PDB file of C-alpha atoms in Angstrom:
ATOM      1  CA  MET A  98      -8.421  17.982  -1.787  1.00 64.00           C
ATOM      2  CA  SER A  99      -9.087  16.106  -5.066  1.00 84.00           C
ATOM      3  CA  VAL A 100      -5.878  13.808  -5.433  1.00 95.00           C
ATOM      4  CA  ARG A 101      -5.336  10.468  -6.260  1.00 96.00           C
ATOM      5  CA  LEU A 102      -2.365   8.746  -4.493  1.00 97.00           C
ATOM      6  CA  ILE A 103      -0.498   5.448  -4.018  1.00 97.00           C
ATOM      7  CA  LEU A 104       1.454   4.958  -0.548  1.00 97.00           C
ATOM      8  CA  VAL A 105       4.383   2.297  -0.556  1.00 95.00           C
ATOM      9  CA  GLY A 106       6.837   1.467   2.015  1.00 93.00           C
ATOM     10  CA  PRO A 107       8.302  -1.895   3.740  1.00 92.00           C
ATOM     11  CA  PRO A 108       6.694  -3.778   6.309  1.00 88.00           C
ATOM     12  CA  GLY A 109       6.883  -1.988   9.599  1.00 88.00           C
ATOM     13  CA  ALA A 110       7.143   1.552   7.848  1.00 90.00           C
ATOM     14  CA  GLY A 111       3.580   2.455   9.290  1.00 90.00           C
ATOM     15  CA  LYS A 112       1.853   2.677   6.031  1.00 91.00           C
ATOM     16  CA  GLY A 113      -1.482   1.633   7.605  1.00 89.00           C
ATOM     17  CA  THR A 114      -1.454   4.308  10.285  1.00 92.00           C
ATOM     18  CA  GLN A 115      -0.128   6.995   8.126  1.00 95.00           C
ATOM     19  CA  ALA A 116      -2.612   6.301   5.412  1.00 95.00           C
ATOM     20  CA  GLU A 117      -5.334   6.572   7.806  1.00 94.00           C
ATOM     21  CA  LEU A 118      -3.950  10.006   9.026  1.00 95.00           C
ATOM     22  CA  LEU A 119      -3.186  11.404   5.705  1.00 95.00           C
ATOM     23  CA  CYS A 120      -6.633  10.431   4.317  1.00 94.00           C
ATOM     24  CA  GLU A 121      -8.408  12.199   7.326  1.00 93.00           C
ATOM     25  CA  ALA A 122      -6.217  15.291   6.519  1.00 92.00           C
ATOM     26  CA  LEU A 123      -7.187  15.279   3.098  1.00 93.00           C
ATOM     27  CA  GLY A 124     -10.541  14.272   3.203  1.00 94.00           C
ATOM     28  CA  ILE A 125     -10.317  11.163   0.733  1.00 96.00           C
ATOM     29  CA  PRO A 126     -10.918   7.491   1.351  1.00 96.00           C
ATOM     30  CA  ALA A 127      -8.205   4.905   2.045  1.00 95.00           C
ATOM     31  CA  ILE A 128      -8.299   2.024  -0.102  1.00 95.00           C
ATOM     32  CA  SER A 129      -6.455  -0.820   1.386  1.00 91.00           C
ATOM     33  CA  THR A 130      -6.488  -4.436  -0.457  1.00 87.00           C
ATOM     34  CA  GLY A 131      -6.499  -6.097   2.765  1.00 83.00           C
ATOM     35  CA  GLU A 132      -9.655  -4.216   3.723  1.00 88.00           C
ATOM     36  CA  ILE A 133     -11.101  -5.127  -0.186  1.00 90.00           C
ATOM     37  CA  PHE A 134     -10.371  -8.670   0.437  1.00 85.00           C
ATOM     38  CA  ARG A 135     -11.973  -8.690   3.962  1.00 86.00           C
ATOM     39  CA  ARG A 136     -15.172  -6.821   2.677  1.00 89.00           C
ATOM     40  CA  HIS A 137     -15.420  -9.276  -0.337  1.00 86.00           C
ATOM     41  CA  ALA A 138     -15.189 -12.331   1.929  1.00 85.00           C
ATOM     42  CA  LYS A 139     -17.440 -11.082   4.550  1.00 89.00           C
ATOM     43  CA  ALA A 140     -20.228 -10.463   1.433  1.00 90.00           C
ATOM     44  CA  HIS A 141     -19.465 -14.009   0.141  1.00 87.00           C
ATOM     45  CA  ASP A 142     -19.684 -12.559  -3.322  1.00 91.00           C
ATOM     46  CA  GLU A 143     -18.352 -14.013  -6.334  1.00 90.00           C
ATOM     47  CA  LEU A 144     -14.761 -12.242  -6.018  1.00 87.00           C
ATOM     48  CA  GLY A 145     -14.716 -13.100  -2.320  1.00 87.00           C
ATOM     49  CA  GLN A 146     -15.134 -16.660  -2.804  1.00 88.00           C
ATOM     50  CA  LEU A 147     -12.654 -16.566  -5.740  1.00 88.00           C
ATOM     51  CA  ALA A 148     -10.254 -15.135  -3.376  1.00 85.00           C
ATOM     52  CA  GLU A 149     -10.836 -17.254  -0.478  1.00 84.00           C
ATOM     53  CA  SER A 150     -10.418 -20.203  -2.765  1.00 86.00           C
ATOM     54  CA  TYR A 151      -6.557 -19.210  -2.858  1.00 84.00           C
ATOM     55  CA  THR A 152      -6.137 -17.834   0.642  1.00 79.00           C
ATOM     56  CA  SER A 153      -7.519 -21.024   2.161  1.00 79.00           C
ATOM     57  CA  ARG A 154      -4.878 -23.031   0.329  1.00 81.00           C
ATOM     58  CA  GLY A 155      -2.009 -20.591   1.908  1.00 76.00           C
ATOM     59  CA  GLU A 156      -1.547 -19.135  -1.823  1.00 79.00           C
ATOM     60  CA  LEU A 157      -1.340 -15.187  -2.878  1.00 78.00           C
ATOM     61  CA  VAL A 158      -4.586 -13.983  -4.413  1.00 84.00           C
ATOM     62  CA  PRO A 159      -3.706 -13.885  -8.449  1.00 91.00           C
ATOM     63  CA  ASP A 160      -3.078 -10.431  -9.865  1.00 93.00           C
ATOM     64  CA  GLU A 161      -6.101 -10.775 -11.965  1.00 93.00           C
ATOM     65  CA  VAL A 162      -8.542 -11.057  -8.758  1.00 91.00           C
ATOM     66  CA  THR A 163      -6.817  -8.309  -7.225  1.00 93.00           C
ATOM     67  CA  ASN A 164      -7.218  -6.211 -10.109  1.00 95.00           C
ATOM     68  CA  LYS A 165     -10.977  -6.915 -10.172  1.00 93.00           C
ATOM     69  CA  MET A 166     -11.366  -6.049  -6.571  1.00 92.00           C
ATOM     70  CA  VAL A 167      -9.360  -2.797  -6.977  1.00 95.00           C
ATOM     71  CA  ALA A 168     -11.246  -1.675 -10.018  1.00 95.00           C
ATOM     72  CA  ALA A 169     -14.638  -2.295  -8.509  1.00 93.00           C
ATOM     73  CA  ARG A 170     -13.762  -0.501  -5.261  1.00 95.00           C
ATOM     74  CA  LEU A 171     -12.283   2.691  -7.359  1.00 95.00           C
ATOM     75  CA  ALA A 172     -15.640   2.660  -9.170  1.00 93.00           C
ATOM     76  CA  GLU A 173     -17.430   3.240  -5.800  1.00 94.00           C
ATOM     77  CA  GLN A 174     -18.843   6.851  -5.430  1.00 95.00           C
ATOM     78  CA  ASP A 175     -16.432   7.769  -2.630  1.00 94.00           C
ATOM     79  CA  ALA A 176     -13.216   7.502  -4.465  1.00 94.00           C
ATOM     80  CA  ALA A 177     -14.896   9.865  -7.460  1.00 91.00           C
ATOM     81  CA  ASP A 178     -12.949  12.831  -5.880  1.00 90.00           C
ATOM     82  CA  GLY A 179      -9.580  10.981  -4.981  1.00 94.00           C
ATOM     83  CA  PHE A 180      -8.257   8.221  -2.944  1.00 97.00           C
ATOM     84  CA  LEU A 181      -5.184   6.708  -1.566  1.00 97.00           C
ATOM     85  CA  LEU A 182      -4.239   3.055  -2.529  1.00 97.00           C
ATOM     86  CA  ASP A 183      -2.425   1.146   0.221  1.00 93.00           C
ATOM     87  CA  GLY A 184      -0.941  -2.256  -0.686  1.00 88.00           C
ATOM     88  CA  TYR A 185      -1.689  -1.838  -4.303  1.00 94.00           C
ATOM     89  CA  PRO A 186      -0.133  -1.887  -6.832  1.00 95.00           C
ATOM     90  CA  ARG A 187       2.461  -4.380  -5.598  1.00 89.00           C
ATOM     91  CA  ASN A 188       4.269  -5.435  -8.562  1.00 91.00           C
ATOM     92  CA  LEU A 189       4.678  -4.223 -12.082  1.00 93.00           C
ATOM     93  CA  SER A 190       1.776  -6.279 -13.587  1.00 94.00           C
ATOM     94  CA  GLN A 191      -0.461  -4.198 -10.937  1.00 95.00           C
ATOM     95  CA  VAL A 192       1.019  -1.337 -12.262  1.00 95.00           C
ATOM     96  CA  ALA A 193      -0.129  -1.815 -15.782  1.00 95.00           C
ATOM     97  CA  ALA A 194      -3.597  -2.902 -14.703  1.00 96.00           C
ATOM     98  CA  LEU A 195      -4.147   0.255 -12.864  1.00 96.00           C
ATOM     99  CA  ASP A 196      -2.502   2.300 -15.838  1.00 95.00           C
ATOM    100  CA  SER A 197      -5.428   0.488 -17.849  1.00 95.00           C
ATOM    101  CA  MET A 198      -8.199   1.307 -15.174  1.00 94.00           C
ATOM    102  CA  LEU A 199      -7.227   5.216 -14.798  1.00 93.00           C
ATOM    103  CA  GLY A 200      -5.111   5.919 -17.443  1.00 80.00           C
ATOM    104  CA  GLU A 201      -1.228   6.475 -17.026  1.00 70.00           C
ATOM    105  CA  SER A 202      -1.341  10.036 -15.852  1.00 71.00           C
ATOM    106  CA  SER A 203      -4.105   9.830 -13.516  1.00 90.00           C
ATOM    107  CA  ILE A 204      -2.009   9.057 -10.373  1.00 95.00           C
ATOM    108  CA  ASP A 205      -1.196  12.300  -8.771  1.00 96.00           C
ATOM    109  CA  ALA A 206       1.768  11.174  -6.550  1.00 97.00           C
ATOM    110  CA  VAL A 207       3.551   7.896  -5.034  1.00 97.00           C
ATOM    111  CA  LEU A 208       4.298   8.731  -1.345  1.00 97.00           C
ATOM    112  CA  SER A 209       7.364   6.498  -0.530  1.00 96.00           C
ATOM    113  CA  LEU A 210       7.959   5.940   3.257  1.00 96.00           C
ATOM    114  CA  VAL A 211      11.662   5.314   3.516  1.00 95.00           C
ATOM    115  CA  ALA A 212      12.898   3.046   6.164  1.00 93.00           C
ATOM    116  CA  ASP A 213      16.140   1.430   7.251  1.00 93.00           C
ATOM    117  CA  ASP A 214      15.832  -2.010   7.173  1.00 94.00           C
ATOM    118  CA  ASP A 215      17.541  -2.891  10.479  1.00 94.00           C
ATOM    119  CA  GLU A 216      15.335  -0.188  12.098  1.00 92.00           C
ATOM    120  CA  VAL A 217      12.213  -1.821  10.493  1.00 91.00           C
ATOM    121  CA  VAL A 218      13.171  -5.148  11.935  1.00 94.00           C
ATOM    122  CA  GLN A 219      13.782  -3.800  15.497  1.00 93.00           C
ATOM    123  CA  ARG A 220      10.122  -1.865  15.279  1.00 91.00           C
ATOM    124  CA  LEU A 221       8.312  -5.268  14.154  1.00 91.00           C
ATOM    125  CA  LEU A 222      10.298  -7.287  16.601  1.00 93.00           C
ATOM    126  CA  GLY A 223       9.281  -5.053  19.182  1.00 91.00           C
ATOM    127  CA  ARG A 224       5.431  -5.020  18.057  1.00 90.00           C
ATOM    128  CA  ALA A 225       5.758  -8.870  17.846  1.00 88.00           C
ATOM    129  CA  ALA A 226       6.640  -9.100  21.379  1.00 91.00           C
ATOM    130  CA  GLU A 227       4.047  -6.593  22.339  1.00 92.00           C
ATOM    131  CA  GLN A 228       1.317  -8.596  20.825  1.00 90.00           C
ATOM    132  CA  GLY A 229       2.573 -11.967  21.593  1.00 86.00           C
ATOM    133  CA  ARG A 230       3.262 -12.761  17.716  1.00 81.00           C
ATOM    134  CA  VAL A 231       5.640 -15.786  18.112  1.00 83.00           C
ATOM    135  CA  ASP A 232       5.794 -16.295  14.264  1.00 79.00           C
ATOM    136  CA  ASP A 233       7.187 -12.957  13.697  1.00 83.00           C
ATOM    137  CA  THR A 234      10.801 -13.940  14.118  1.00 90.00           C
ATOM    138  CA  GLU A 235      13.756 -11.881  12.890  1.00 92.00           C
ATOM    139  CA  ASP A 236      14.160 -14.474  10.041  1.00 92.00           C
ATOM    140  CA  VAL A 237      10.561 -14.067   8.687  1.00 89.00           C
ATOM    141  CA  ILE A 238      10.622 -10.399   9.156  1.00 90.00           C
ATOM    142  CA  ARG A 239      13.810 -10.125   7.044  1.00 92.00           C
ATOM    143  CA  HIS A 240      12.295 -12.338   4.520  1.00 90.00           C
ATOM    144  CA  ARG A 241       8.900 -10.104   4.249  1.00 89.00           C
ATOM    145  CA  ILE A 242      11.569  -6.800   3.633  1.00 92.00           C
ATOM    146  CA  GLU A 243      13.500  -8.878   1.215  1.00 91.00           C
ATOM    147  CA  LEU A 244      10.050  -9.749  -0.876  1.00 88.00           C
ATOM    148  CA  TYR A 245       8.911  -6.060  -0.626  1.00 90.00           C
ATOM    149  CA  HIS A 246      12.874  -4.874  -2.191  1.00 91.00           C
ATOM    150  CA  ALA A 247      12.227  -7.332  -4.768  1.00 91.00           C
ATOM    151  CA  GLN A 248       8.780  -6.937  -5.818  1.00 87.00           C
ATOM    152  CA  THR A 249       8.041  -3.212  -4.970  1.00 87.00           C
ATOM    153  CA  GLU A 250      11.591  -1.497  -5.606  1.00 87.00           C
ATOM    154  CA  PRO A 251      10.752  -2.017  -9.378  1.00 94.00           C
ATOM    155  CA  LEU A 252       7.454  -0.129  -9.170  1.00 94.00           C
ATOM    156  CA  ILE A 253       8.947   2.597  -7.394  1.00 95.00           C
ATOM    157  CA  SER A 254      11.378   3.152 -10.294  1.00 95.00           C
ATOM    158  CA  VAL A 255       8.547   3.595 -12.795  1.00 96.00           C
ATOM    159  CA  TYR A 256       6.979   5.973 -10.542  1.00 96.00           C
ATOM    160  CA  ARG A 257      10.080   8.063 -10.001  1.00 96.00           C
ATOM    161  CA  GLU A 258      10.719   7.886 -13.870  1.00 96.00           C
ATOM    162  CA  ARG A 259       7.303   9.484 -14.395  1.00 95.00           C
ATOM    163  CA  GLY A 260       8.182  12.137 -12.045  1.00 96.00           C
ATOM    164  CA  ILE A 261       5.458  11.466  -9.432  1.00 96.00           C
ATOM    165  CA  LEU A 262       7.525   9.877  -6.454  1.00 97.00           C
ATOM    166  CA  VAL A 263       7.495  11.756  -3.351  1.00 97.00           C
ATOM    167  CA  GLU A 264      10.169   9.937  -0.800  1.00 96.00           C
ATOM    168  CA  VAL A 265       9.447  10.624   2.836  1.00 96.00           C
ATOM    169  CA  ASP A 266      11.584   9.633   5.855  1.00 94.00           C
ATOM    170  CA  GLY A 267       9.234   6.792   7.564  1.00 92.00           C
ATOM    171  CA  MET A 268      11.381   6.352  10.883  1.00 89.00           C
ATOM    172  CA  GLY A 269      10.076   9.452  12.833  1.00 88.00           C
ATOM    173  CA  GLY A 270       7.501   9.528  15.372  1.00 92.00           C
ATOM    174  CA  ILE A 271       3.929   8.869  13.723  1.00 94.00           C
ATOM    175  CA  GLU A 272       2.744  12.743  14.265  1.00 95.00           C
ATOM    176  CA  GLU A 273       6.217  13.689  12.801  1.00 96.00           C
ATOM    177  CA  VAL A 274       6.006  11.463   9.710  1.00 96.00           C
ATOM    178  CA  ALA A 275       2.330  12.504   9.100  1.00 95.00           C
ATOM    179  CA  GLN A 276       3.389  16.179   9.445  1.00 95.00           C
ATOM    180  CA  ASN A 277       6.132  15.615   6.905  1.00 95.00           C
ATOM    181  CA  LEU A 278       3.799  13.360   4.581  1.00 95.00           C
ATOM    182  CA  VAL A 279       1.498  16.244   4.111  1.00 95.00           C
ATOM    183  CA  SER A 280       4.002  19.046   3.638  1.00 95.00           C
ATOM    184  CA  GLU A 281       6.012  17.167   1.175  1.00 96.00           C
ATOM    185  CA  LEU A 282       2.785  16.126  -0.634  1.00 96.00           C
ATOM    186  CA  LYS A 283       1.453  19.778  -0.895  1.00 95.00           C
ATOM    187  CA  ALA A 284       5.082  20.912  -1.717  1.00 96.00           C
ATOM    188  CA  PHE A 285       4.935  18.475  -4.719  1.00 96.00           C
ATOM    189  CA  LEU A 286       1.498  19.130  -5.944  1.00 94.00           C
ATOM    190  CA  THR A 287       2.038  22.907  -5.884  1.00 92.00           C
ATOM    191  CA  LYS A 288       5.326  22.801  -7.767  1.00 83.00           C
TER     192      LYS A 288
END
């Protein structure tokens, strides 16, 4: 299926897992900004060195650098017939940059994993305990969720206004959520 998608959802909603499953089902690449950053850093290319100059100081990579990395990744052959963006865009500035790269009407659907904040906190605390991540305290997790609401909800509103937002409950089991994503997406694309 040739489709251009964006996947959004709060921390702990299972975006990475669902992106992988959905892309496998649809035969399109998952394009994650985290993976793009790691690839450029490993290659020690110009964009990787630029990004690392920020992350090594504990700063966020500026939108301008992220946008260039995403544009380069979307220009690769495997993305020509569709893709799923995971972790991009994260703010309204990046929405405008993506519109500039692709054209405003070129995203087929934005899949939003909807999750209850308190359930997500419990899920992430459980994951932190399993993985021995002592820095993932409840306060830290709640702060990440607040940042998500502040930065990402405005772009969800943009895509809702464009009529391409598909909301799916992200709090079921992995297979259940995956099946719901596929069925909701197919229903949306065939309407």
